Coordinates of C-alpha atoms in Angstrom, one line a residue:
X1 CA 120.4 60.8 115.4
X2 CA 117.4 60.8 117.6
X3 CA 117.5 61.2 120.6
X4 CA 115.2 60.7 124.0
X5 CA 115.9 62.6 127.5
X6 CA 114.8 60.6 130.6
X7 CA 113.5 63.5 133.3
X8 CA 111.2 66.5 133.6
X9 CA 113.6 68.9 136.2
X10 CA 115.9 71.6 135.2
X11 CA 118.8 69.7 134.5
X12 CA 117.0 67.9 131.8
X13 CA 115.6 71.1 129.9
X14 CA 119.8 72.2 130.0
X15 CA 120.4 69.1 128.6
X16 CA 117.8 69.2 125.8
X17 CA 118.5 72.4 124.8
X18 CA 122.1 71.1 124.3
X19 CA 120.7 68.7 122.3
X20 CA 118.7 70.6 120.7
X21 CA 121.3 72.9 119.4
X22 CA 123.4 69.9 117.9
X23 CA 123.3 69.7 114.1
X24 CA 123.5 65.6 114.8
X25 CA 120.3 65.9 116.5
X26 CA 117.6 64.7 113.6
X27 CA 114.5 64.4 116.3
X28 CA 114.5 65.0 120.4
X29 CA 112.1 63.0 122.2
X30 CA 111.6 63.5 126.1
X31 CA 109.5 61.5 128.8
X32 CA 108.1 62.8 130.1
X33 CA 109.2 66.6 130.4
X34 CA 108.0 69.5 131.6
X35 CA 106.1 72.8 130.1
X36 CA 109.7 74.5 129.3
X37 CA 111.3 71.2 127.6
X38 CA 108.4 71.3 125.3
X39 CA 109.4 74.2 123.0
X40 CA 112.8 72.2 122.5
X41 CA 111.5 68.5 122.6
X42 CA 108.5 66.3 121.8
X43 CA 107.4 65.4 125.2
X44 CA 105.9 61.4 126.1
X45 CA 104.0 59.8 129.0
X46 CA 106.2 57.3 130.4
X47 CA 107.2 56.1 134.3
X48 CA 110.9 57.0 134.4
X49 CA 111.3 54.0 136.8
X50 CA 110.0 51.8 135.0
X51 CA 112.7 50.3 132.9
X52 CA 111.0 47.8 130.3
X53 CA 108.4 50.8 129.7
X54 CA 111.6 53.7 128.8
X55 CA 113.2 50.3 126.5
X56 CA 109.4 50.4 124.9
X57 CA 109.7 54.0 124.0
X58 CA 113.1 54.1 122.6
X59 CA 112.1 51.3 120.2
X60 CA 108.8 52.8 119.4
X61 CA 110.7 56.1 118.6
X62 CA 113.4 54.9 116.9
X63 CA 116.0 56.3 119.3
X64 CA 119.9 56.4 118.6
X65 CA 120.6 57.6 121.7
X66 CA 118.9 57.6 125.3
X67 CA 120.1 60.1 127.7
X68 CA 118.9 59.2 131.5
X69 CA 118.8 61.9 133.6
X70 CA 117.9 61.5 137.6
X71 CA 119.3 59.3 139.7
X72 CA 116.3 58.0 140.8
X73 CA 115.5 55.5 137.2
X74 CA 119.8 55.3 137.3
X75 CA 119.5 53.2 140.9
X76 CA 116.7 51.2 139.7
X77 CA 118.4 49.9 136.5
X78 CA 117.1 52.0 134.1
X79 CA 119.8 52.1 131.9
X80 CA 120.3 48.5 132.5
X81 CA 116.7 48.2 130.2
X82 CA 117.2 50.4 127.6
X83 CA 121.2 48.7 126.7
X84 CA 119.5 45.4 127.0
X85 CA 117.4 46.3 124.1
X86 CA 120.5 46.8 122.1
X87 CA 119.7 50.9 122.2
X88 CA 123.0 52.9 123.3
X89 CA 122.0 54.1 126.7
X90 CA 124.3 57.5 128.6
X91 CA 124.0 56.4 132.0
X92 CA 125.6 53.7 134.4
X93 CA 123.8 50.3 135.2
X94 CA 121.8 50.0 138.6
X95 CA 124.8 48.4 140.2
X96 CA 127.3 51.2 139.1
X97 CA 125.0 54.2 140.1
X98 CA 125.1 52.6 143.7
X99 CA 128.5 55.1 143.8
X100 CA 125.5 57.5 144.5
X101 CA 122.6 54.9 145.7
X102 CA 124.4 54.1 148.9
X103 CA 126.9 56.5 150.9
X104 CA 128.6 53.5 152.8
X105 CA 129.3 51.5 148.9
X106 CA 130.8 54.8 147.8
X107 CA 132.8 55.1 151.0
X108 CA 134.1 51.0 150.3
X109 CA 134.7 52.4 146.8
X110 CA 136.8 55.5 147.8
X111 CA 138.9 53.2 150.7
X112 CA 139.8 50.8 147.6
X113 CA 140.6 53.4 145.6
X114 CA 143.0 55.3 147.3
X115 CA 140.8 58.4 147.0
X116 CA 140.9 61.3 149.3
X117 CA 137.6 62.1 151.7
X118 CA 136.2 62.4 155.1
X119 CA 136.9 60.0 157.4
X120 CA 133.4 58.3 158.3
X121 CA 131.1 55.8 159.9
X122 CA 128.3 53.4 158.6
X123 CA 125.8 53.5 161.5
X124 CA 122.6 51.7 161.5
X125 CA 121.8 52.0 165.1
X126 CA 120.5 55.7 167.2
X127 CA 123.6 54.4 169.8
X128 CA 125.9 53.8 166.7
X129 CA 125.1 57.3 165.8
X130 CA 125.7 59.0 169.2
X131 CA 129.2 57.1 169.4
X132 CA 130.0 58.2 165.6
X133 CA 128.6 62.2 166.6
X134 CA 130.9 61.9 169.9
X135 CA 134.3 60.9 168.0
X136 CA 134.0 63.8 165.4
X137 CA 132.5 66.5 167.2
X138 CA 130.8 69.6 165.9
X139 CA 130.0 70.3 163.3
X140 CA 128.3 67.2 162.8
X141 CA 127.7 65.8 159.3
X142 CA 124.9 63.7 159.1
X143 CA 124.2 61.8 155.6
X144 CA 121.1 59.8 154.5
X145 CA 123.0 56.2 153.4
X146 CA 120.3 56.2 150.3
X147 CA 118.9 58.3 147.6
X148 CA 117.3 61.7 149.0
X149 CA 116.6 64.6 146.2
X150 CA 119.8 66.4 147.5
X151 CA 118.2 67.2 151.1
X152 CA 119.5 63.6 152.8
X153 CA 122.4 65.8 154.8
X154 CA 122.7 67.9 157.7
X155 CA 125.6 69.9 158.9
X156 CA 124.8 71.2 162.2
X157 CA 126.6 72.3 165.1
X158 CA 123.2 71.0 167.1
X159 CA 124.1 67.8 168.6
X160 CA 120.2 66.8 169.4
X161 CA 119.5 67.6 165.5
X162 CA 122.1 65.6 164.0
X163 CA 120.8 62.9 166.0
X164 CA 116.9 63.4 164.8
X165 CA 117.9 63.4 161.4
X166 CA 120.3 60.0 162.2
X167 CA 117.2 58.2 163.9
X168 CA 114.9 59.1 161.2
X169 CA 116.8 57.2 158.2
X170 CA 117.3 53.5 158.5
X171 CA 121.0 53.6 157.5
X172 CA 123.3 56.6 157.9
X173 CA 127.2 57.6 157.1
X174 CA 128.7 60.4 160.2
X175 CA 131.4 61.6 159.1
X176 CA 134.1 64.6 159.7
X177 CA 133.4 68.2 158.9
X178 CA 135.3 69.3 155.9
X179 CA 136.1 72.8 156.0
X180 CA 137.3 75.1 153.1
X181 CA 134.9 75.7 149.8
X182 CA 132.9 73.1 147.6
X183 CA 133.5 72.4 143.9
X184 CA 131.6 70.7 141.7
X185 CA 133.3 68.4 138.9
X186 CA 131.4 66.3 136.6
X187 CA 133.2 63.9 134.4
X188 CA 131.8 61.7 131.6
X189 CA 133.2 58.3 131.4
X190 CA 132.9 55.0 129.0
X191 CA 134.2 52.9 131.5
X192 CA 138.1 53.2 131.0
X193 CA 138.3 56.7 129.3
X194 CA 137.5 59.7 131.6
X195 CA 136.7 62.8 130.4
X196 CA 136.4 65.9 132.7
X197 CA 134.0 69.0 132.1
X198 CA 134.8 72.4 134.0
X199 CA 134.2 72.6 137.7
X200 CA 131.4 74.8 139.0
X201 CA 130.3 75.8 142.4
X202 CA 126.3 75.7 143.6
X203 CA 125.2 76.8 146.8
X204 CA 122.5 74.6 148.9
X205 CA 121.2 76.7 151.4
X206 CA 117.8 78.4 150.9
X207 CA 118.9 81.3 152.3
X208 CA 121.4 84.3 151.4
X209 CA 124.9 83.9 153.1
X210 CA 124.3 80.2 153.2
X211 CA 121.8 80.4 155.7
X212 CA 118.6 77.9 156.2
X213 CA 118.1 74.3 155.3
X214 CA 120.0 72.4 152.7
X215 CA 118.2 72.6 149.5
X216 CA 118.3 70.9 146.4
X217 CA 120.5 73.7 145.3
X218 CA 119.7 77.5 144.7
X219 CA 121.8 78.6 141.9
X220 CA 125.6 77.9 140.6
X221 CA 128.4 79.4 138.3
X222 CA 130.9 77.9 136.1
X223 CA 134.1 78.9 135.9
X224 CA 135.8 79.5 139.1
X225 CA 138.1 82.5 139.0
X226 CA 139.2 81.7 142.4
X227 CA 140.6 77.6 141.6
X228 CA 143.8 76.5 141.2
X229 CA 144.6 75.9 137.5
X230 CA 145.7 72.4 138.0
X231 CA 142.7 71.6 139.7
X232 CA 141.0 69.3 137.3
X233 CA 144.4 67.8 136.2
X234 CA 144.5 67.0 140.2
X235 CA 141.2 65.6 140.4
X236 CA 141.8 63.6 137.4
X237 CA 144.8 61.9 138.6
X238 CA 143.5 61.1 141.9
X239 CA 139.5 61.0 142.3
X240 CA 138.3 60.4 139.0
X241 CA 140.6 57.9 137.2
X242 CA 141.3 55.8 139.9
X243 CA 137.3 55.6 141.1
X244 CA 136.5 54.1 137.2
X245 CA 139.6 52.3 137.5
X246 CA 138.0 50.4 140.7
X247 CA 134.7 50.3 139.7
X248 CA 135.9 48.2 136.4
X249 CA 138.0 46.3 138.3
X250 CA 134.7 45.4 140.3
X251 CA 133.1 44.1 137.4
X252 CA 130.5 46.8 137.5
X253 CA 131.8 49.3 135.1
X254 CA 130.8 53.2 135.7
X255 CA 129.8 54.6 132.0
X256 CA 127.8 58.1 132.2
X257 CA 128.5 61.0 134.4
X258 CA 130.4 60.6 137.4
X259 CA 130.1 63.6 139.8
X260 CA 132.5 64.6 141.8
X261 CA 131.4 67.5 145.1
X262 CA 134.5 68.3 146.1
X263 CA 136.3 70.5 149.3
X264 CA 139.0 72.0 149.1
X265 CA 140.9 71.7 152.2
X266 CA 143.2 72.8 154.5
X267 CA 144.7 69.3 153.5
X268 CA 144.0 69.4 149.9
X269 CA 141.3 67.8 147.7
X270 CA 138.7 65.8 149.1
X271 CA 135.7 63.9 147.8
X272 CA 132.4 64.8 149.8
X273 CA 130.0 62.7 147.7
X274 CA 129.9 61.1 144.2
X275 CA 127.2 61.4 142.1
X276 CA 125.9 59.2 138.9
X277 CA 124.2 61.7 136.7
X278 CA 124.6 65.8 136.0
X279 CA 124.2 67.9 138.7
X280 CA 121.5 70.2 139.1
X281 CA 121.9 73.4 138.9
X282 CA 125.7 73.1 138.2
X283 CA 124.4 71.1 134.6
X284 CA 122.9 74.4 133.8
X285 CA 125.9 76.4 133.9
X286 CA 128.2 73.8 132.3
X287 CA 126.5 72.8 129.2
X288 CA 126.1 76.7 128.6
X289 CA 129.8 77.2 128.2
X290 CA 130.1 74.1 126.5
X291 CA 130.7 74.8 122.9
X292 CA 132.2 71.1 121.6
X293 CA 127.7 69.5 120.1
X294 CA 126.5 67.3 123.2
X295 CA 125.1 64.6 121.5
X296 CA 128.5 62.6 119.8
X297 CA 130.4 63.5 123.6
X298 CA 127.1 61.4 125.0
X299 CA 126.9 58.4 122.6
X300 CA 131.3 58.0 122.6
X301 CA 130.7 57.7 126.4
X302 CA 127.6 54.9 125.4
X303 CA 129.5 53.1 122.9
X304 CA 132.9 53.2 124.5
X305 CA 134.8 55.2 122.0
X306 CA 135.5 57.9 124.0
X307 CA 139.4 58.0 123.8
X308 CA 138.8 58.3 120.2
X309 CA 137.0 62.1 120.9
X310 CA 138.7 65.3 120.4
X311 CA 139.6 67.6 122.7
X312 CA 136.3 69.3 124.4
X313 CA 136.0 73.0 123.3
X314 CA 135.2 75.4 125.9
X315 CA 134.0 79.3 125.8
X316 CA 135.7 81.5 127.7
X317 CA 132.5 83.5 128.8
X318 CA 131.2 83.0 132.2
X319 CA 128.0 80.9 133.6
X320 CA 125.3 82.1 136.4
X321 CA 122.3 80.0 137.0
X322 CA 119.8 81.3 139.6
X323 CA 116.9 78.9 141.0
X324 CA 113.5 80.4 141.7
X325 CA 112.0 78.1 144.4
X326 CA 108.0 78.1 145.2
X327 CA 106.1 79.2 147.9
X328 CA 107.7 77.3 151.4
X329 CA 110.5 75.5 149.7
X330 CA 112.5 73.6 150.5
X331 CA 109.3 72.7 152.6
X332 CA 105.7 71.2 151.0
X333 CA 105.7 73.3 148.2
X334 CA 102.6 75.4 146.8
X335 CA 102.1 74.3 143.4
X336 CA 99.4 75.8 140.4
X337 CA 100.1 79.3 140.8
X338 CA 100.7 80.9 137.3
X339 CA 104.0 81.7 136.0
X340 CA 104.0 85.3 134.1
X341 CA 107.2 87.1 132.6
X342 CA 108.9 84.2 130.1
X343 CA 108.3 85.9 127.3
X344 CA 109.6 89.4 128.3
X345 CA 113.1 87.2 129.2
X346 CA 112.7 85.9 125.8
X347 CA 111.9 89.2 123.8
X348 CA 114.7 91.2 125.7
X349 CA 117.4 88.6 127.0
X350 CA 117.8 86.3 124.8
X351 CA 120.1 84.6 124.0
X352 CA 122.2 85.8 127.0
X353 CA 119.8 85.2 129.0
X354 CA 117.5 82.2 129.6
X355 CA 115.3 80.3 131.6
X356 CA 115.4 76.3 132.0
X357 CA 111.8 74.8 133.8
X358 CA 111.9 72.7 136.2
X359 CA 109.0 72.0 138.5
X360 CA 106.6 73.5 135.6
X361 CA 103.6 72.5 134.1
X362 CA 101.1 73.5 131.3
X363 CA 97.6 74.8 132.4
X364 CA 95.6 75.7 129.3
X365 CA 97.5 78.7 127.9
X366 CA 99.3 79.2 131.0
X367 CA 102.3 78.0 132.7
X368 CA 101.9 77.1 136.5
X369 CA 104.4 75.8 139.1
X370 CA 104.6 72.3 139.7
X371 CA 107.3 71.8 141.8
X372 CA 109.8 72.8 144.4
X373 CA 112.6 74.2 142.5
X374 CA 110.4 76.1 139.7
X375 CA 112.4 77.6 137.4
X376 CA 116.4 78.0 136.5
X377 CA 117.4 81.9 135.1
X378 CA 120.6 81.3 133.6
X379 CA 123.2 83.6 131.7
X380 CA 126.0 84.0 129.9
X381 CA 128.8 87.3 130.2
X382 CA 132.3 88.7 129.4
X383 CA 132.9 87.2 133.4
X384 CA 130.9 87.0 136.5
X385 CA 129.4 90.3 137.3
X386 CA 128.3 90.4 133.6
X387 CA 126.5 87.2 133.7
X388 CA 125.3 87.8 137.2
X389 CA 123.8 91.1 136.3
X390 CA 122.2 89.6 133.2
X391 CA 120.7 86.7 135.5
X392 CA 119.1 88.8 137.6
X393 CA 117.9 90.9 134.8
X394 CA 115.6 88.5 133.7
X395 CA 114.6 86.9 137.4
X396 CA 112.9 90.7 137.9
X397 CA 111.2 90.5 135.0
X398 CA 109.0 87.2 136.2
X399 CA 106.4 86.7 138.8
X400 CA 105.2 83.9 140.7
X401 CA 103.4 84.6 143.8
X402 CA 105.5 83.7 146.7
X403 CA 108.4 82.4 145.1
X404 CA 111.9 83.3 146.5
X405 CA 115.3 83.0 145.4
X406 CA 119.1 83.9 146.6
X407 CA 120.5 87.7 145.5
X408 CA 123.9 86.4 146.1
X409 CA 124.9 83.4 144.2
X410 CA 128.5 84.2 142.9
X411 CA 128.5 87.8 144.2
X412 CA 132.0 86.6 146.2
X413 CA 133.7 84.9 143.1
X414 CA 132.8 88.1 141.0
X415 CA 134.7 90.1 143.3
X416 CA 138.0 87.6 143.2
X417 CA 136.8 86.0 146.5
X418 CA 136.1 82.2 147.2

């Protein structure tokens, strides 16, 4: 079939080079890309937001499939579009990615639901806020109600803080601190049949030992040596299932990738946030353990035949994905500086090793940053501290002036710790 990608970050080069790997794959189309997606993919001008002009595309193309990646075109009904132009669309509609759109409608969701999380308020006012900040106490968790690239929450133990960042959004969600560590679990649904992928961990802090602001996420590793067994089973039973259960019952069916970010408590499972498309950098990690072709798990969720799919086939090696961020990230980034080293990562890593653009662009014969989050290094090993080493192998072999990036994502689960 052909297929067209939706995006230009990281998450959508994994995802392409997915697809690209899938015998079903005939052509690979994506709009409108970035410098790395175009060794995999043809890449197209388009406005991801703009719905009617994505529909136009797929036609024009001749799409089979259409494969929306952000949440940004998800929210503004996107998908919605492309399905109403009879082309099979992997996403949910504008109403259903609301379960990432707006904190407060996921909350309502979750209450409905039955489904475990933080006990919250919806506060629109600075004195709402204070009231909310006052009942929980530190730390306070602070959470942009809509859409924010990942860096709409703050966990602080400053009280004056976690009231700046209430008073600067319109609408926010306070809610309790959840302590023990986060997990990752994306599941890909038609609506009624919910299928779950392996849970990764990713770490948001710019900073080694989880220091410095939240980021759009600095690295993450799939699996987790550290997780109870039953752990997806659990999640199943009681987050995921019942969530698309609710939604349907709603009349605004969720079919795409439903993301779970998990803690694991004191008190057991609960939900921290859901998501409506793959996570970024988990997505990285995921898809590169994934060994079941991408594209028929993808178009069963579309059509709604996924209960008809066999079993997902999983390697046993182990995922590390680490994020090379520009100069002042997660702050104004410096963009146009050149990019040297991919090929060395290519002529000696490969194919353990790999790296998946993100904020990338083409400059003549160069390749320059473009973007926050730059690049994704990601490997493959026997376990951790293989794929770890191999990572990091090929993140010393490229250059970009200023850039940073974390020495320590899943140094604790290599050594058996959480």
């Amino acid at each position: 079939m052909k297929v067209l990608v939706i995006g230009s970050g990281a998450r959508e080069h994994a995802l392409c080079r997915a697809l690209s790997l899938d015998p079903h794959v005939t052509a690979l189309h994506c709009a409108p890309g970035n410098a790395g997606i175009a060794q995999v993919a043809e890449l197209h001008p388009v406005d991801a937001l703009d719905g009617k002009a994505v529909a136009a595309l797929a036609e024009e193309l001749g799409a089979g499939l259409v494969v929306v990646g952000p949440e940004a075109p998800l929210v503004a009904g996107v998908a919605d579009a492309v399905r109403e132009a009879g082309i099979p669309c992997f996403g949910p509609s504008g109403q259903a990615a609301r379960l990432e759109g707006s904190k407060a409608f996921a909350k309502d969701v979750m209450a409905a639901a039955g489904v475990p999380t933080a006990r919250s308020y919806v506060c629109t006012t600075p004195e709402e806020a204070e009231t909310a900040l006052d009942a929980f106490g530190a730390p306070y968790v602070v959470k942009d109600d809509g859409l924010a690239a990942g860096k709409g929450v703050v966990v602080t133990d400053d009280l004056e803080a976690a009231k700046a960042h209430a008073a600067a959004c319109e609408r926010v969600v306070v809610e309790e601190f959840l302590d023990g560590p986060e997990v990752s679990l994306f599941a890909i649904t038609d609506g009624e049949t919910v299928l779950p992928l392996q849970p990764a961990q990713d770490f948001k802090r710019a900073l080694n030992g989880d220091g410095g602001p939240n980021t759009g996420g600095m690295g993450a590793y799939s699996p987790l040596p550290w997780a109870e067994p039953k752990l997806v089973d659990e999640v199943l039973a009681t987050v995921l299932q019942p969530t698309v259960d609710e939604m349907r019952r709603r009349g605004t069916p969720f079919s795409g990738l439903l993301y779970a970010g998990l803690a694991i408590t004191s008190r057991g499972v609960r939900v921290i946030e859901f998501n409506a498309r793959f996570g970024d950098p988990e997505t990285q990690v995921v898809l590169a353990r994934l060994k079941t072709p991408l594209a028929g798990v993808l178009l069963a969720a579309a059509d709604g035949t996924l209960a008809d799919l066999a079993p997902l086939r999983w390697s046993e090696e182990a995922a590390v994905t680490v994020v090379l961020a520009s100069h002042n990230y997660p702050g104004a980034p410096r963009t146009g500086d050149p990019i040297t080293g991919l090929d060395e990562v290519e002529a000696q890593d490969a194919p353990h090793a790999y790296v998946l653009h993100a904020g990338t662009r083409r400059d003549g014969d160069a390749v320059v940053s473009a973007g926050g989050r730059v690049l994704s290094v990601t490997a493959t090993g026997e376990d951790l501290t293989q794929a770890r080493d191999r990572a990091y192998t090929a993140v010393a072999r490229i250059h970009l002036d200023g850039a940073h990036h974390r020495t320590d994502i899943a140094l604790k689960a290599a050594s058996g710790e959480q």
